[in-house]
PDB file of C-alpha atoms in Angstrom:
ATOM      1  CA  UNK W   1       3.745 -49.429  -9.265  1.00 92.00           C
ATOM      2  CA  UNK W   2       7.560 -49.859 -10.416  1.00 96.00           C
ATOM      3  CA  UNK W   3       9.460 -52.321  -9.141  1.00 97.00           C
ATOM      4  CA  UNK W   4      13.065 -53.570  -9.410  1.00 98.00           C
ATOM      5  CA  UNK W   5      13.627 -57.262  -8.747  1.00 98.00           C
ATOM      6  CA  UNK W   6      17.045 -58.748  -8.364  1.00 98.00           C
ATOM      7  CA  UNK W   7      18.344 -62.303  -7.434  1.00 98.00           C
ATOM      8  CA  UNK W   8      21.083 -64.453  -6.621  1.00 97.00           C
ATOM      9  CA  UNK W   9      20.108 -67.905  -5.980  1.00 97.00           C
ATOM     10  CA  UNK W  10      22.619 -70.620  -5.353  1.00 94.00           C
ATOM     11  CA  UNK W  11      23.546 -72.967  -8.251  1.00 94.00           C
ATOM     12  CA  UNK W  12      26.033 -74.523  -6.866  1.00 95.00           C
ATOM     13  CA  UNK W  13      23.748 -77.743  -6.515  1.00 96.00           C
ATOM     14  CA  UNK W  14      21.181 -79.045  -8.642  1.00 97.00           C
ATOM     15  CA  UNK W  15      18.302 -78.228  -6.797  1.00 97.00           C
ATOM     16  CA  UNK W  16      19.859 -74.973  -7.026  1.00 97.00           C
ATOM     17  CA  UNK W  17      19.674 -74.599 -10.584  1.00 97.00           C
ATOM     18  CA  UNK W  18      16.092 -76.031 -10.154  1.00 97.00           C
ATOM     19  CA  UNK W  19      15.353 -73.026  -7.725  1.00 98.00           C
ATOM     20  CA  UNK W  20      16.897 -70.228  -9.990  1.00 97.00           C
ATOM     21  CA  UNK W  21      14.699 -71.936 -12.911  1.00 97.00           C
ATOM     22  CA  UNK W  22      11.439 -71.501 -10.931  1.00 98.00           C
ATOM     23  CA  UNK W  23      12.504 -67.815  -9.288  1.00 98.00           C
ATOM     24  CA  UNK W  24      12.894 -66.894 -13.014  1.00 97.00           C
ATOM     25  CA  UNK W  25       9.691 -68.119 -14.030  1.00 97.00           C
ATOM     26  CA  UNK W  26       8.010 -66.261 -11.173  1.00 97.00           C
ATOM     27  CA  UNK W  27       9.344 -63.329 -12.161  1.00 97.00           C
ATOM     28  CA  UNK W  28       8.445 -63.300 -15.648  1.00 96.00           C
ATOM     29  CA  UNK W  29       4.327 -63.471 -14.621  1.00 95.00           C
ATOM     30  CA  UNK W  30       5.113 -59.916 -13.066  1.00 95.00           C
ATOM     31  CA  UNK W  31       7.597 -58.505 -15.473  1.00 95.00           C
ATOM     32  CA  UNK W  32      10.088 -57.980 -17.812  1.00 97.00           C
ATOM     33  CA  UNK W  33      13.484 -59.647 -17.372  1.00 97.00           C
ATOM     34  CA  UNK W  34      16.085 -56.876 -18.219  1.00 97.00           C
ATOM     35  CA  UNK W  35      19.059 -58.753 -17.492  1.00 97.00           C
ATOM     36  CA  UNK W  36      20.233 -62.579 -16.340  1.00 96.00           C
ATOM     37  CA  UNK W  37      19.288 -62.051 -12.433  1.00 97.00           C
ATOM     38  CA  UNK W  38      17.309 -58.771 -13.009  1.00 98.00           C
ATOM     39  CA  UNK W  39      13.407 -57.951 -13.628  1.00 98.00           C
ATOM     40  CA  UNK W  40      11.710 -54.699 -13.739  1.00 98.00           C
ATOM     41  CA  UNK W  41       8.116 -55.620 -12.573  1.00 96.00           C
ATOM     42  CA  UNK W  42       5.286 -53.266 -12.752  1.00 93.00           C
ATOM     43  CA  UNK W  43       2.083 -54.498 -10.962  1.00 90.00           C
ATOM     44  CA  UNK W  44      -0.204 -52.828  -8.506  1.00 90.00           C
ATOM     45  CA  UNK W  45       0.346 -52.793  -4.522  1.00 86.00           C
ATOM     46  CA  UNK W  46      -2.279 -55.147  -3.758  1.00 90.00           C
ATOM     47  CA  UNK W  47      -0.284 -57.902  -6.141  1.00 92.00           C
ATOM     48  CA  UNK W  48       3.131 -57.696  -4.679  1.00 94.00           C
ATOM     49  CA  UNK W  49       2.286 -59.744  -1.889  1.00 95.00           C
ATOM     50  CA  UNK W  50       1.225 -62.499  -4.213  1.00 96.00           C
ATOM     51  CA  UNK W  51       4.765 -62.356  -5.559  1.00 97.00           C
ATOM     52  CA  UNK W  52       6.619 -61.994  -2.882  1.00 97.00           C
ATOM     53  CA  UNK W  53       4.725 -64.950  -1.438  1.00 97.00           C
ATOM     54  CA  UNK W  54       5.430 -67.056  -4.411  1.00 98.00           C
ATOM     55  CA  UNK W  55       9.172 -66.324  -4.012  1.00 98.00           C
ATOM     56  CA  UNK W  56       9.414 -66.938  -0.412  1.00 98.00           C
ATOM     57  CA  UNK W  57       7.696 -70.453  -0.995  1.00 98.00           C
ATOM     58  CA  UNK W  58      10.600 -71.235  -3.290  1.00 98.00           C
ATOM     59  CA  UNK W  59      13.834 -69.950  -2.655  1.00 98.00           C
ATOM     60  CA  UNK W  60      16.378 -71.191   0.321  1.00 97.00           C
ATOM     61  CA  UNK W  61      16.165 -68.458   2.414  1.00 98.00           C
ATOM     62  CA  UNK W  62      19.995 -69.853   3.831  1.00 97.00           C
ATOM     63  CA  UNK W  63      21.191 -69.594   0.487  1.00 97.00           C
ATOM     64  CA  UNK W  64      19.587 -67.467  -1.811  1.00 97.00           C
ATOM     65  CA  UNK W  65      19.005 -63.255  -2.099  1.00 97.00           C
ATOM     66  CA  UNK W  66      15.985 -61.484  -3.982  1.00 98.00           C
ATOM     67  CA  UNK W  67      16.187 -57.836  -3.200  1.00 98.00           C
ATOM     68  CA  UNK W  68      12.745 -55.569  -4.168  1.00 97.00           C
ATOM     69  CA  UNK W  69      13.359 -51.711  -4.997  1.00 98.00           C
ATOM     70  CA  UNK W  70      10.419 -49.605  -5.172  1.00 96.00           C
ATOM     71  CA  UNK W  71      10.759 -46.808  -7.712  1.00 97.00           C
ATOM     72  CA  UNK W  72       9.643 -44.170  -8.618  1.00 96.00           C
ATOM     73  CA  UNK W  73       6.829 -44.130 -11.484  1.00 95.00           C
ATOM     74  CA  UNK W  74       8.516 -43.422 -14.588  1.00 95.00           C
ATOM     75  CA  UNK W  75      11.615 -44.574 -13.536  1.00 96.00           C
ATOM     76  CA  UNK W  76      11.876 -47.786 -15.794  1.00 96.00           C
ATOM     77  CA  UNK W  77      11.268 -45.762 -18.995  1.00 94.00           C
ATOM     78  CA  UNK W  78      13.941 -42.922 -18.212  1.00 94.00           C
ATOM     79  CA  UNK W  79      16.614 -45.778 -16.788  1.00 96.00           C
ATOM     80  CA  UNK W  80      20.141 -44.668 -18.041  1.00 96.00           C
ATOM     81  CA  UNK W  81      22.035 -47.516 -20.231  1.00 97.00           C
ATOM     82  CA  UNK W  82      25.020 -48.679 -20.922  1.00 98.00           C
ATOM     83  CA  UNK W  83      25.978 -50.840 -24.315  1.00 97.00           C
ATOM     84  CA  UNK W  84      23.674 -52.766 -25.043  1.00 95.00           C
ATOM     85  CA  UNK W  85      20.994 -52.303 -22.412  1.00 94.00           C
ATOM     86  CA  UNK W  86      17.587 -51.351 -23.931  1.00 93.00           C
ATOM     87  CA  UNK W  87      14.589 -49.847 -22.671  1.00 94.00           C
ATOM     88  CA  UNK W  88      12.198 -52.739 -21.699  1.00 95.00           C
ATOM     89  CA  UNK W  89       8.294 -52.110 -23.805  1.00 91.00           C
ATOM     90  CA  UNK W  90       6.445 -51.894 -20.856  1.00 90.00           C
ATOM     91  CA  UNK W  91       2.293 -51.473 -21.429  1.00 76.00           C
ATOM     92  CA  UNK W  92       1.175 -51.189 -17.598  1.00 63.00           C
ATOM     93  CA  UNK W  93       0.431 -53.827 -15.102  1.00 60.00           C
ATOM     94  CA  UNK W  94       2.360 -56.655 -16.485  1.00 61.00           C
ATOM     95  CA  UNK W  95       0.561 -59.480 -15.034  1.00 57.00           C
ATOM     96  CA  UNK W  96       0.100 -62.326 -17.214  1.00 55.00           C
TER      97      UNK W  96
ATOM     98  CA  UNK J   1      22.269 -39.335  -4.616  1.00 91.00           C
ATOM     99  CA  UNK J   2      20.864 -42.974  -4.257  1.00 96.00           C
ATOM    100  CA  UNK J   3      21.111 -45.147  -7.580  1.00 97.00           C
ATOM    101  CA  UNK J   4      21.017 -49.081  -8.232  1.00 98.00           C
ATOM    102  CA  UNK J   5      23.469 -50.316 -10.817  1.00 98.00           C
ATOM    103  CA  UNK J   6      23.500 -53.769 -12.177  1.00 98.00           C
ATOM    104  CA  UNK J   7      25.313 -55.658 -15.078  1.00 98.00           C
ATOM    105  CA  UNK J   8      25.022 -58.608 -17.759  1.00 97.00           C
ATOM    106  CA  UNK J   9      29.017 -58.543 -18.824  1.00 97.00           C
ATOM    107  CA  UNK J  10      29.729 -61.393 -21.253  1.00 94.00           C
ATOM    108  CA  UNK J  11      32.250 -63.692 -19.887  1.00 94.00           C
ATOM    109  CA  UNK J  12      32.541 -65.884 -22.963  1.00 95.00           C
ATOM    110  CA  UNK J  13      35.991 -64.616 -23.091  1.00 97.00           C
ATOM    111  CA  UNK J  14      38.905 -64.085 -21.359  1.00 97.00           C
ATOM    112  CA  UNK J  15      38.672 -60.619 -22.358  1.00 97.00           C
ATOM    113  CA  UNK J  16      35.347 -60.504 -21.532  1.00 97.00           C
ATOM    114  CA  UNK J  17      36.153 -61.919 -17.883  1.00 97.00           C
ATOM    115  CA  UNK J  18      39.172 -59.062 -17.566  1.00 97.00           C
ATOM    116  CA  UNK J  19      36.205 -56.331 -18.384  1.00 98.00           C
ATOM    117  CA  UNK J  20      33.317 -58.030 -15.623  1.00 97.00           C
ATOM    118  CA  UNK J  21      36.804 -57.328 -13.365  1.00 97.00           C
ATOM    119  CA  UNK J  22      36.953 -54.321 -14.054  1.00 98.00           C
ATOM    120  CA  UNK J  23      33.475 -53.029 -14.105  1.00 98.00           C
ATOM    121  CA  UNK J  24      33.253 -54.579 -10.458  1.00 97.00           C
ATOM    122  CA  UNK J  25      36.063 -52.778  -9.305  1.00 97.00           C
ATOM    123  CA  UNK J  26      35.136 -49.515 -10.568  1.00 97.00           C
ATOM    124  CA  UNK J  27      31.433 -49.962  -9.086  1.00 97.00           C
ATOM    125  CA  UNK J  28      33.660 -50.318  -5.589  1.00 96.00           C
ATOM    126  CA  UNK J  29      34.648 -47.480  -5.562  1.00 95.00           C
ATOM    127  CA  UNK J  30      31.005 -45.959  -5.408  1.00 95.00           C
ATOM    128  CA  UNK J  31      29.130 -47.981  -3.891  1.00 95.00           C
ATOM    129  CA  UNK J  32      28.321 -51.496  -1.843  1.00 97.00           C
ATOM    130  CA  UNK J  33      27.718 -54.884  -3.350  1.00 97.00           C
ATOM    131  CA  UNK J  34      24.435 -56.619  -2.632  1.00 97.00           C
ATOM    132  CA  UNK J  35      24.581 -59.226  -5.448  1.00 97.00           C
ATOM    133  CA  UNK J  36      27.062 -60.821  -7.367  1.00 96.00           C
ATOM    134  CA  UNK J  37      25.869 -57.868 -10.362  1.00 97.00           C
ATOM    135  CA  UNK J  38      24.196 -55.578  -8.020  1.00 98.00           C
ATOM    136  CA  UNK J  39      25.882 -52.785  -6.662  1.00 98.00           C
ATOM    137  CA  UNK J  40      23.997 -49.541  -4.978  1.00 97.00           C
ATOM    138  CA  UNK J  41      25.605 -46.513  -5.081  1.00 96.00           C
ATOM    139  CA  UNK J  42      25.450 -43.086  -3.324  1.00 93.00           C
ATOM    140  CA  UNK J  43      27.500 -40.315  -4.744  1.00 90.00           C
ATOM    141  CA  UNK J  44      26.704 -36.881  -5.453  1.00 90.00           C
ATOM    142  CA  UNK J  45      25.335 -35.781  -8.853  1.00 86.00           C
ATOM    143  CA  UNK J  46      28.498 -34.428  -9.790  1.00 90.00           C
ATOM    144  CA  UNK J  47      30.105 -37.573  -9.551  1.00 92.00           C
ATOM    145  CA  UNK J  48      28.127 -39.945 -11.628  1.00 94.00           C
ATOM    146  CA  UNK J  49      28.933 -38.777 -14.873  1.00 95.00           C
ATOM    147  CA  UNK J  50      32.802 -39.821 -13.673  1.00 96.00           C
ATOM    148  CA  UNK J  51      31.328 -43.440 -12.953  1.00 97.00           C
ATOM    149  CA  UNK J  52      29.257 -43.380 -16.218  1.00 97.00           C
ATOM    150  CA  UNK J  53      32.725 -42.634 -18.154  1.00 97.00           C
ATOM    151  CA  UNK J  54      34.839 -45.391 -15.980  1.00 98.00           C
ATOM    152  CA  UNK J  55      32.244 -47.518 -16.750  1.00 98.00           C
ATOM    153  CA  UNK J  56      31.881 -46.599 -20.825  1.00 98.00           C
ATOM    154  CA  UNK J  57      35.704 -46.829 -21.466  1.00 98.00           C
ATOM    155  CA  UNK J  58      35.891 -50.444 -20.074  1.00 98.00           C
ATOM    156  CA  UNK J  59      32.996 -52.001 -21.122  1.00 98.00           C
ATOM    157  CA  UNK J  60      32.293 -53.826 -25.006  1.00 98.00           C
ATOM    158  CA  UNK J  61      29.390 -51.881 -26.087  1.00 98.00           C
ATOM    159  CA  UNK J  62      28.472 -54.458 -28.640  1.00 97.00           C
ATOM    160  CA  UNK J  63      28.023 -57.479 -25.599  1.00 97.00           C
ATOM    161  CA  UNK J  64      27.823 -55.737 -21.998  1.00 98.00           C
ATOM    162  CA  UNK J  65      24.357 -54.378 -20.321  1.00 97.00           C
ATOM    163  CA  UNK J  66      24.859 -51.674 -17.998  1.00 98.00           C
ATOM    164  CA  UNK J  67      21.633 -50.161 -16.095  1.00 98.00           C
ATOM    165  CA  UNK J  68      21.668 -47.236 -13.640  1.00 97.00           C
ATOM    166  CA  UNK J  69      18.265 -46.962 -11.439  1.00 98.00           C
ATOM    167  CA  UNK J  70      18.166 -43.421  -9.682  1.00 96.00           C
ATOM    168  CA  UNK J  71      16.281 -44.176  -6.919  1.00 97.00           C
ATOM    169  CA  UNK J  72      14.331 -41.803  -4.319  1.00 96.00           C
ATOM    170  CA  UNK J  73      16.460 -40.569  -1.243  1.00 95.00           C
ATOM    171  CA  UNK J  74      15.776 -43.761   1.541  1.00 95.00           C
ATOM    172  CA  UNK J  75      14.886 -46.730  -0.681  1.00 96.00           C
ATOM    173  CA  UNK J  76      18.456 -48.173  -0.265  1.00 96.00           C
ATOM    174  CA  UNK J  77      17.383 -48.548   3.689  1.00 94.00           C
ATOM    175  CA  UNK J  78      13.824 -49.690   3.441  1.00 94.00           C
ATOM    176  CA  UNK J  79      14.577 -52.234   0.332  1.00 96.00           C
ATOM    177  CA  UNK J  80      12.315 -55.463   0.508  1.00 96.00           C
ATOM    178  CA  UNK J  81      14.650 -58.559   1.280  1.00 97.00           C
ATOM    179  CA  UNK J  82      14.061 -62.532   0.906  1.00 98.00           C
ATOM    180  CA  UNK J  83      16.475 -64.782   2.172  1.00 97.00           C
ATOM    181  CA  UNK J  84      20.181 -63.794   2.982  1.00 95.00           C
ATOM    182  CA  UNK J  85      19.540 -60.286   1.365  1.00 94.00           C
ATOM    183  CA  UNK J  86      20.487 -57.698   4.085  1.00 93.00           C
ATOM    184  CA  UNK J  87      20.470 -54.119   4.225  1.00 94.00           C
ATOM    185  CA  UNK J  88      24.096 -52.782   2.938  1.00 94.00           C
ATOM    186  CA  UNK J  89      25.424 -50.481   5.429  1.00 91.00           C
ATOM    187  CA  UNK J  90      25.514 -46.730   3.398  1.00 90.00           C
ATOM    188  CA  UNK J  91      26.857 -43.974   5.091  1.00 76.00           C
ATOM    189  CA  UNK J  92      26.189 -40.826   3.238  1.00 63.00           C
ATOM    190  CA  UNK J  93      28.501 -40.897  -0.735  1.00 60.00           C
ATOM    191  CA  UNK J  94      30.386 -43.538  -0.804  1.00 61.00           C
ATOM    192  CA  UNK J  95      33.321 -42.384  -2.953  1.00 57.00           C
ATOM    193  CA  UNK J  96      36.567 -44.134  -1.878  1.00 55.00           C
TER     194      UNK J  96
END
């Protein structure tokens, strides 16, 4: 499955910037970070909940905003760029 | 047409501030902000190649990241949310 994972967590404080530290780390067991708040994540239905689990036990859910897309498959190796985006090397499942 | 559109523009410099301006404001005019680099966008076929070139005349192709996610018809109203995320109100193309 293809996902698209984007953030914006609060960093206005320092347990903010602890927060966006850990979200990022998160992500990068389930994928490939494309840009500064943005992972494309390809794992299989029955891990998403794990994820999204993880997330929820660390974010400020007054403050902070993870949105999930599902895609398509094939959708993360036919994404359209602009400068210098690149296509991310993704093998399958990504988690690590 | 449903598509997600994010950007990484570098803001090292004052020009590079000007262009993040005016990326955001061109992405306005097709489509609703979730996140701070996060914009989803309905428009018709037809017009994305006009947003592609808005977009490729501002941008520095050497620095900026520009990725468009074409995303199946409904995923913009069933998108998975944590925290403050909420669903952005679309309403058919969003040209303005």
């Amino acid at each position: 499955m293809e996902y698209l994972l984007t953030y914006d967590v609060d960093t206005t404080t320092t347990e903010g910037q602890r927060r966006l530290r850990r979200v990022a780390k998160i992500c990068e067991g389930y994928g490939i970070r494309v840009q500064k708040s943005v992972f494309e994540v390809t794992c299989t239905t029955a891990q998403m909940p794990s994820l999204r689990q993880q997330l929820a036990d660390v974010i400020d859910h007054t403050l902070d905003n993870i949105r999930l897309y599902r895609l398509a498959t094939g959708t993360l190796q036919t994404v359209d760029r602009l400068g210098v985006a690149q296509l991310a090397p993704h093998h399958g499942d990504h988690i690590v």
